[in-house]
Short mmCIF file of C-alpha atoms and ligand atoms in Angstrom, two decimals:
data_model
loop_
_atom_site.label_atom_id
_atom_site.label_comp_id
_atom_site.label_asym_id
_atom_site.label_seq_id
_atom_site.Cartn_x
_atom_site.Cartn_y
_atom_site.Cartn_z
CA MET A 227 10.85 24.70 -18.12
CA GLU A 228 12.56 22.06 -16.07
CA VAL A 229 10.58 19.00 -14.97
CA THR A 230 11.87 16.85 -12.10
CA GLN A 231 10.45 13.91 -10.24
CA ASP A 232 11.54 12.92 -6.77
CA SER A 233 10.26 11.44 -3.53
CA ILE A 234 9.76 13.50 -0.41
CA LEU A 235 9.60 10.42 1.81
CA THR A 236 10.61 6.80 1.29
CA LEU A 237 9.77 4.24 3.89
CA GLU A 238 10.76 0.58 3.83
CA LEU A 239 7.75 -1.71 4.25
CA PRO A 240 8.08 -5.10 5.97
CA TYR A 241 8.06 -7.22 2.78
CA ARG A 242 10.80 -5.31 0.97
CA GLU A 243 8.33 -2.99 -0.68
CA ARG A 244 8.75 0.73 -0.29
CA ALA A 245 6.20 3.45 0.26
CA GLU A 246 7.19 6.57 -1.63
CA ILE A 247 5.54 9.94 -1.70
CA ARG A 248 6.33 11.21 -5.15
CA ARG A 249 6.43 14.77 -6.32
CA THR A 250 6.68 16.25 -9.82
CA THR A 251 8.05 19.78 -10.05
CA PHE A 252 7.64 22.06 -13.06
CA ARG A 253 10.04 24.94 -12.70
CA GLY A 254 10.27 27.89 -15.06
CA GLY A 255 12.07 30.46 -12.93
CA ASP A 256 12.52 31.94 -9.50
CA GLY A 257 8.95 33.23 -9.27
CA PRO A 258 6.30 32.09 -6.77
CA ARG A 259 5.61 28.47 -5.88
CA MET A 260 2.29 26.71 -6.01
CA ALA A 261 1.54 23.10 -4.96
CA LEU A 262 -1.34 20.72 -5.69
CA VAL A 263 -1.93 17.97 -3.15
CA SER A 264 -4.32 15.04 -3.50
CA GLY A 265 -4.87 11.50 -2.34
CA VAL A 266 -4.71 12.41 1.36
CA HIS A 267 -7.63 10.02 1.56
CA GLY A 268 -6.78 6.93 -0.50
CA ASP A 269 -10.29 6.46 -1.92
CA GLU A 270 -10.47 10.01 -3.34
CA LEU A 271 -9.18 10.01 -6.90
CA GLU A 272 -10.54 13.22 -8.46
CA GLY A 273 -7.39 15.15 -7.48
CA LEU A 274 -5.09 12.62 -9.15
CA TYR A 275 -6.74 13.40 -12.46
CA VAL A 276 -6.49 17.15 -11.83
CA CYS A 277 -2.72 16.63 -11.35
CA HIS A 278 -2.56 14.79 -14.69
CA ARG A 279 -4.53 17.49 -16.50
CA LEU A 280 -2.43 20.28 -15.04
CA ALA A 281 0.78 18.45 -16.03
CA ALA A 282 -0.56 17.98 -19.57
CA TRP A 283 -1.60 21.65 -19.74
CA LEU A 284 1.87 22.80 -18.60
CA GLU A 285 3.63 20.60 -21.16
CA GLU A 286 1.49 21.95 -24.00
CA ALA A 287 1.63 25.58 -22.83
CA GLU A 288 5.43 25.40 -22.64
CA ARG A 289 5.58 24.11 -26.24
CA GLU A 290 3.35 26.92 -27.49
CA ASN A 291 4.60 29.73 -25.24
CA PRO A 292 8.10 28.88 -24.03
CA GLY A 293 8.93 30.75 -20.84
CA MET A 294 5.30 31.18 -19.76
CA LEU A 295 6.10 29.52 -16.40
CA ARG A 296 7.70 32.16 -14.18
CA GLY A 297 7.75 30.24 -10.92
CA SER A 298 7.15 26.60 -10.05
CA ILE A 299 4.25 24.20 -9.74
CA GLU A 300 4.60 21.06 -7.64
CA LEU A 301 2.26 18.08 -7.88
CA TYR A 302 1.80 15.64 -4.98
CA PRO A 303 -0.91 13.37 -6.44
CA ALA A 304 -0.89 10.74 -3.69
CA LEU A 305 0.03 11.86 -0.20
CA ASN A 306 -1.31 8.56 1.15
CA PRO A 307 0.25 6.26 -1.50
CA VAL A 308 -0.40 2.94 0.23
CA GLY A 309 -4.03 3.99 0.69
CA VAL A 310 -4.38 4.96 -2.99
CA ASP A 311 -2.73 1.70 -4.12
CA SER A 312 -5.05 -0.40 -1.98
CA LEU A 313 -8.20 1.75 -2.30
CA GLN A 314 -8.37 2.55 1.39
CA ARG A 315 -9.39 5.91 2.75
CA PHE A 316 -7.13 5.79 5.79
CA VAL A 317 -3.44 4.93 6.04
CA PRO A 318 -3.47 1.12 5.80
CA VAL A 319 -2.30 -0.99 8.76
CA PHE A 320 -2.39 2.04 11.08
CA ASP A 321 -6.01 2.63 10.07
CA SER A 322 -5.64 6.28 10.86
CA ASP A 323 -6.88 9.33 9.00
CA LEU A 324 -3.87 11.11 7.51
CA ASN A 325 -5.86 14.32 7.63
CA ARG A 326 -6.00 14.04 11.44
CA SER A 327 -2.25 13.45 11.74
CA PHE A 328 -0.89 16.92 11.02
CA PRO A 329 1.51 18.59 11.65
CA GLY A 330 3.07 15.17 12.27
CA ARG A 331 6.39 13.97 13.66
CA ALA A 332 9.48 12.90 11.74
CA ASP A 333 10.13 10.11 14.28
CA GLY A 334 6.49 9.02 14.64
CA LEU A 335 4.52 6.20 13.04
CA LEU A 336 3.90 6.23 9.26
CA PRO A 337 0.90 8.63 9.20
CA ARG A 338 2.76 11.20 11.32
CA ARG A 339 5.94 10.78 9.27
CA ILE A 340 4.00 11.46 6.07
CA ALA A 341 2.45 14.54 7.68
CA ALA A 342 5.83 15.83 8.86
CA ALA A 343 7.42 15.32 5.42
CA ALA A 344 4.46 17.05 3.72
CA MET A 345 4.70 20.01 6.11
CA GLU A 346 8.42 20.32 5.53
CA HIS A 347 8.03 20.42 1.75
CA LEU A 348 4.82 22.44 1.46
CA SER A 349 5.66 25.13 4.01
CA GLY A 350 6.64 28.38 2.40
CA ALA A 351 4.70 27.78 -0.81
CA ASP A 352 2.74 30.80 -2.03
CA LEU A 353 -0.35 28.62 -2.32
CA VAL A 354 -1.24 24.98 -1.66
CA VAL A 355 -4.44 23.48 -3.07
CA ASP A 356 -5.53 20.28 -1.28
CA ILE A 357 -8.07 18.41 -3.43
CA HIS A 358 -10.56 16.05 -1.80
CA ALA A 359 -13.32 13.97 -3.38
CA SER A 360 -15.95 13.48 -0.70
CA ASN A 361 -16.51 9.75 -0.09
CA ILE A 362 -18.46 7.02 -1.87
CA PHE A 363 -21.78 8.20 -0.38
CA LEU A 364 -22.05 11.84 -1.42
CA ARG A 365 -21.31 13.75 -4.62
CA GLU A 366 -20.13 17.33 -4.26
CA ILE A 367 -20.12 20.07 -6.89
CA PRO A 368 -16.74 21.87 -6.99
CA GLN A 369 -16.45 23.87 -3.77
CA ILE A 370 -13.84 25.29 -1.45
CA ARG A 371 -14.11 24.90 2.32
CA ILE A 372 -12.52 27.51 4.53
CA ASN A 373 -12.01 27.69 8.25
CA HIS A 374 -13.47 31.01 9.49
CA GLU A 375 -10.12 31.96 11.08
CA PHE A 376 -8.59 32.34 7.63
CA THR A 377 -11.49 34.04 5.83
CA SER A 378 -9.65 37.26 5.00
CA THR A 379 -6.69 35.59 3.28
CA LEU A 380 -8.45 32.63 1.67
CA VAL A 381 -11.82 33.91 0.42
CA PRO A 382 -10.26 36.35 -2.11
CA LEU A 383 -8.20 33.46 -3.50
CA ALA A 384 -11.13 31.03 -3.50
CA GLU A 385 -13.24 33.53 -5.45
CA ARG A 386 -10.89 33.10 -8.42
CA ALA A 387 -10.90 29.30 -8.33
CA ASN A 388 -13.88 28.79 -10.69
CA VAL A 389 -15.81 26.77 -8.08
CA ASP A 390 -19.55 26.98 -7.39
CA VAL A 391 -19.57 27.33 -3.61
CA ILE A 392 -17.23 28.70 -0.94
CA TRP A 393 -18.23 27.28 2.42
CA VAL A 394 -16.86 29.10 5.45
CA HIS A 395 -17.02 26.83 8.49
CA GLY A 396 -17.71 28.13 11.98
CA SER A 397 -15.54 27.45 14.99
CA LEU A 398 -17.42 24.32 16.06
CA THR A 399 -16.37 22.37 13.00
CA VAL A 400 -12.70 23.38 12.97
CA LEU A 401 -10.41 20.41 12.63
CA GLU A 402 -6.96 21.36 13.71
CA ALA A 403 -5.03 18.26 12.66
CA THR A 404 -5.65 18.69 8.91
CA VAL A 405 -2.98 19.56 6.39
CA ALA A 406 -4.86 22.77 5.54
CA HIS A 407 -5.19 23.96 9.12
CA SER A 408 -1.56 23.17 9.90
CA LEU A 409 -0.36 25.06 6.83
CA ASN A 410 -2.70 28.04 7.23
CA ALA A 411 -1.85 28.34 10.94
CA THR A 412 1.86 28.55 10.08
CA GLY A 413 1.50 31.12 7.30
CA THR A 414 1.27 28.98 4.15
CA PRO A 415 -2.10 29.60 2.47
CA CYS A 416 -3.93 26.35 1.70
CA LEU A 417 -7.29 26.00 -0.03
CA VAL A 418 -9.31 22.81 0.49
CA VAL A 419 -11.31 21.76 -2.57
CA GLU A 420 -14.10 19.19 -2.29
CA MET A 421 -15.54 17.87 -5.53
CA GLY A 422 -16.97 14.78 -7.14
CA VAL A 423 -17.37 11.46 -5.41
CA GLY A 424 -15.09 8.85 -3.86
CA MET A 425 -13.55 6.15 -6.09
CA ARG A 426 -14.56 8.01 -9.25
CA VAL A 427 -13.32 10.72 -11.58
CA THR A 428 -15.65 13.45 -12.90
CA PRO A 429 -13.94 14.98 -15.97
CA SER A 430 -16.27 18.01 -16.22
CA PHE A 431 -15.37 19.00 -12.63
CA THR A 432 -11.67 18.42 -13.40
CA GLU A 433 -11.79 20.87 -16.32
CA GLN A 434 -13.72 23.41 -14.23
CA LEU A 435 -11.17 23.32 -11.41
CA LEU A 436 -8.21 23.28 -13.81
CA ILE A 437 -9.31 26.66 -15.18
CA GLY A 438 -9.54 27.98 -11.62
CA VAL A 439 -6.10 26.65 -10.68
CA LEU A 440 -4.60 28.33 -13.75
CA HIS A 441 -6.22 31.66 -12.91
CA LEU A 442 -4.86 31.39 -9.36
CA ALA A 443 -1.39 30.58 -10.72
CA GLN A 444 -1.55 33.62 -12.96
CA ARG A 445 -2.81 35.83 -10.14
CA LEU A 446 0.13 34.74 -7.97
CA GLY A 447 2.65 35.32 -10.76
CA VAL A 448 3.49 31.64 -11.22
CA ILE A 449 2.53 31.88 -14.89
CA ALA A 450 3.00 34.89 -17.16
CA PRO A 451 0.41 37.67 -16.70
CA ASP A 452 -0.18 38.08 -20.44
CA LEU A 453 -0.85 34.40 -21.17
CA GLU A 454 -4.44 34.06 -22.36
CA LEU A 455 -6.41 31.58 -20.25
CA GLU A 456 -9.84 30.07 -20.76
CA ALA A 457 -12.35 32.35 -18.97
CA ARG A 458 -13.74 31.49 -15.55
CA ARG A 459 -17.44 30.69 -15.88
CA HIS A 460 -18.37 29.96 -12.27
CA ASP A 461 -18.88 32.63 -9.66
CA PRO A 462 -19.07 31.03 -6.25
CA ILE A 463 -21.87 31.57 -3.80
CA LEU A 464 -20.75 32.12 -0.22
CA ALA A 465 -22.09 29.56 2.26
CA ASP A 466 -21.85 29.60 6.04
CA ASP A 467 -23.67 28.18 9.05
CA ASN A 468 -26.61 30.54 8.41
CA ASN A 469 -27.58 29.66 4.85
CA VAL A 470 -26.72 25.96 4.52
CA SER A 471 -29.46 23.40 5.04
CA TYR A 472 -29.22 19.63 5.35
CA LEU A 473 -31.81 17.18 4.06
CA ASN A 474 -31.83 13.92 6.00
CA ALA A 475 -33.81 10.79 5.12
CA GLU A 476 -37.17 10.43 6.84
CA GLN A 477 -37.34 6.73 5.95
CA SER A 478 -34.91 3.92 5.23
CA GLY A 479 -34.92 2.68 1.64
CA LEU A 480 -33.39 3.44 -1.74
CA PHE A 481 -32.75 7.06 -2.61
CA ILE A 482 -33.28 7.78 -6.31
CA PRO A 483 -32.30 11.33 -7.34
CA ALA A 484 -34.63 13.30 -9.61
CA VAL A 485 -32.46 16.26 -10.57
CA ASP A 486 -30.01 16.45 -13.41
CA HIS A 487 -29.12 20.11 -13.16
CA TRP A 488 -28.38 20.91 -9.59
CA ARG A 489 -26.79 24.33 -9.50
CA ALA A 490 -30.08 26.16 -9.12
CA VAL A 491 -33.13 24.43 -7.71
CA GLY A 492 -36.46 26.08 -6.99
CA SER A 493 -38.39 26.08 -3.74
CA GLY A 494 -40.43 22.86 -3.54
CA GLN A 495 -38.60 21.23 -6.45
CA LEU A 496 -38.42 17.44 -6.32
CA LEU A 497 -34.82 16.37 -5.63
CA GLY A 498 -35.40 12.65 -5.29
CA ARG A 499 -37.53 9.87 -3.88
CA ILE A 500 -36.95 7.21 -1.27
CA VAL A 501 -38.52 4.03 -2.60
CA SER A 502 -39.11 0.57 -1.21
CA PRO A 503 -37.20 -2.33 -2.77
CA HIS A 504 -40.01 -4.65 -1.63
CA SER A 505 -42.98 -2.95 -3.27
CA GLY A 506 -44.00 -0.20 -5.63
CA ASP A 507 -44.26 2.24 -2.73
CA VAL A 508 -42.64 5.63 -2.77
CA LEU A 509 -41.80 6.05 0.90
CA SER A 510 -40.81 9.68 0.84
CA GLU A 511 -40.42 12.56 -1.59
CA VAL A 512 -37.45 14.79 -1.05
CA ARG A 513 -38.12 18.42 -1.97
CA SER A 514 -36.02 21.53 -1.73
CA PRO A 515 -37.23 23.74 1.12
CA THR A 516 -35.97 26.86 -0.63
CA SER A 517 -34.46 28.32 -3.81
CA ALA A 518 -30.94 27.09 -3.54
CA VAL A 519 -27.75 25.72 -4.99
CA LEU A 520 -27.78 21.99 -4.38
CA PHE A 521 -24.13 21.38 -3.65
CA THR A 522 -24.15 17.91 -2.10
CA LEU A 523 -26.26 15.02 -3.40
CA ARG A 524 -26.48 11.43 -2.20
CA GLU A 525 -24.65 9.09 -4.62
CA TYR A 526 -24.88 5.82 -2.70
CA PRO A 527 -28.52 4.75 -2.94
CA VAL A 528 -29.13 2.90 0.30
CA VAL A 529 -30.27 5.29 3.04
CA TYR A 530 -31.17 4.80 6.67
CA GLU A 531 -33.45 7.06 8.63
CA GLY A 532 -31.36 10.16 9.21
CA SER A 533 -28.85 9.58 6.38
CA LEU A 534 -27.71 12.76 4.66
CA MET A 535 -29.20 13.04 1.14
CA ALA A 536 -28.45 16.61 0.19
CA ARG A 537 -26.97 19.90 1.30
CA LEU A 538 -28.23 23.18 -0.07
CA VAL A 539 -27.10 26.74 0.16
CA GLN A 540 -29.87 29.32 -0.04
CA THR A 541 -29.56 31.80 -2.86
ZN1 LIG B 796 -10.77 13.70 1.79
#
């Protein structure tokens, strides 16, 4: 196994600093190519840790089973490096969302240049996994989000990814300027993972997704078919516009969650309370309207009337 590190884009910054988009490539042979992308949003760090864990897994697997890597695995832990360095969601200075800048332009401003370089290097991969980590307000259990246009190619892959939910979005929510849409529309399959919470790392989710990524790599022929992997323990439930419900705050206040196991909640189960910081009053009780998988839960406690507290998919 050959390990190389390089930069897919280097840009001089005004004060003699340089922005570099770094890539690590693990190459075992001429077999298929898989890429992990994260840090498109600079405040989402879960994917950076997945990259670390996958790199560590590959190094150990190669020691124990030399030659197990048949193709190559590329890691792009921080596609928005200045954002990750400065803890900003968007591309700093330009204040633009990198995930609304695709497919980009090689002669454009920084966000579009990053997008163009990413497209150039990711295109043609057998699979790209783009890992997002929600934002600081909401925590997500490991899930894959798929644009309905690409259901037939992506759902069979997503089913092997050891996630809890696959959410197929309808046409109204399609965002065309994302890395995933740009890749999928040009024939490179790209799965979008959402998990965890912004500015944090959730190791149990990392390990869950790592197992899924390894199963996908084996399925694609990137790693040897006879290599024994840890079993997948999560079978995803399929969500779409018909079975997803949103719980929004009826009152402003502090949202205090009441669930610790949130994969299966019962109809009427208490999910949390909105309380007053000024008195002992419980302003509102938040209950599940149905038997469901609670896949999004409010992490940031302050809510306003209408703030999203939870998303559920009916089981
Ligand atoms: Zn994101």
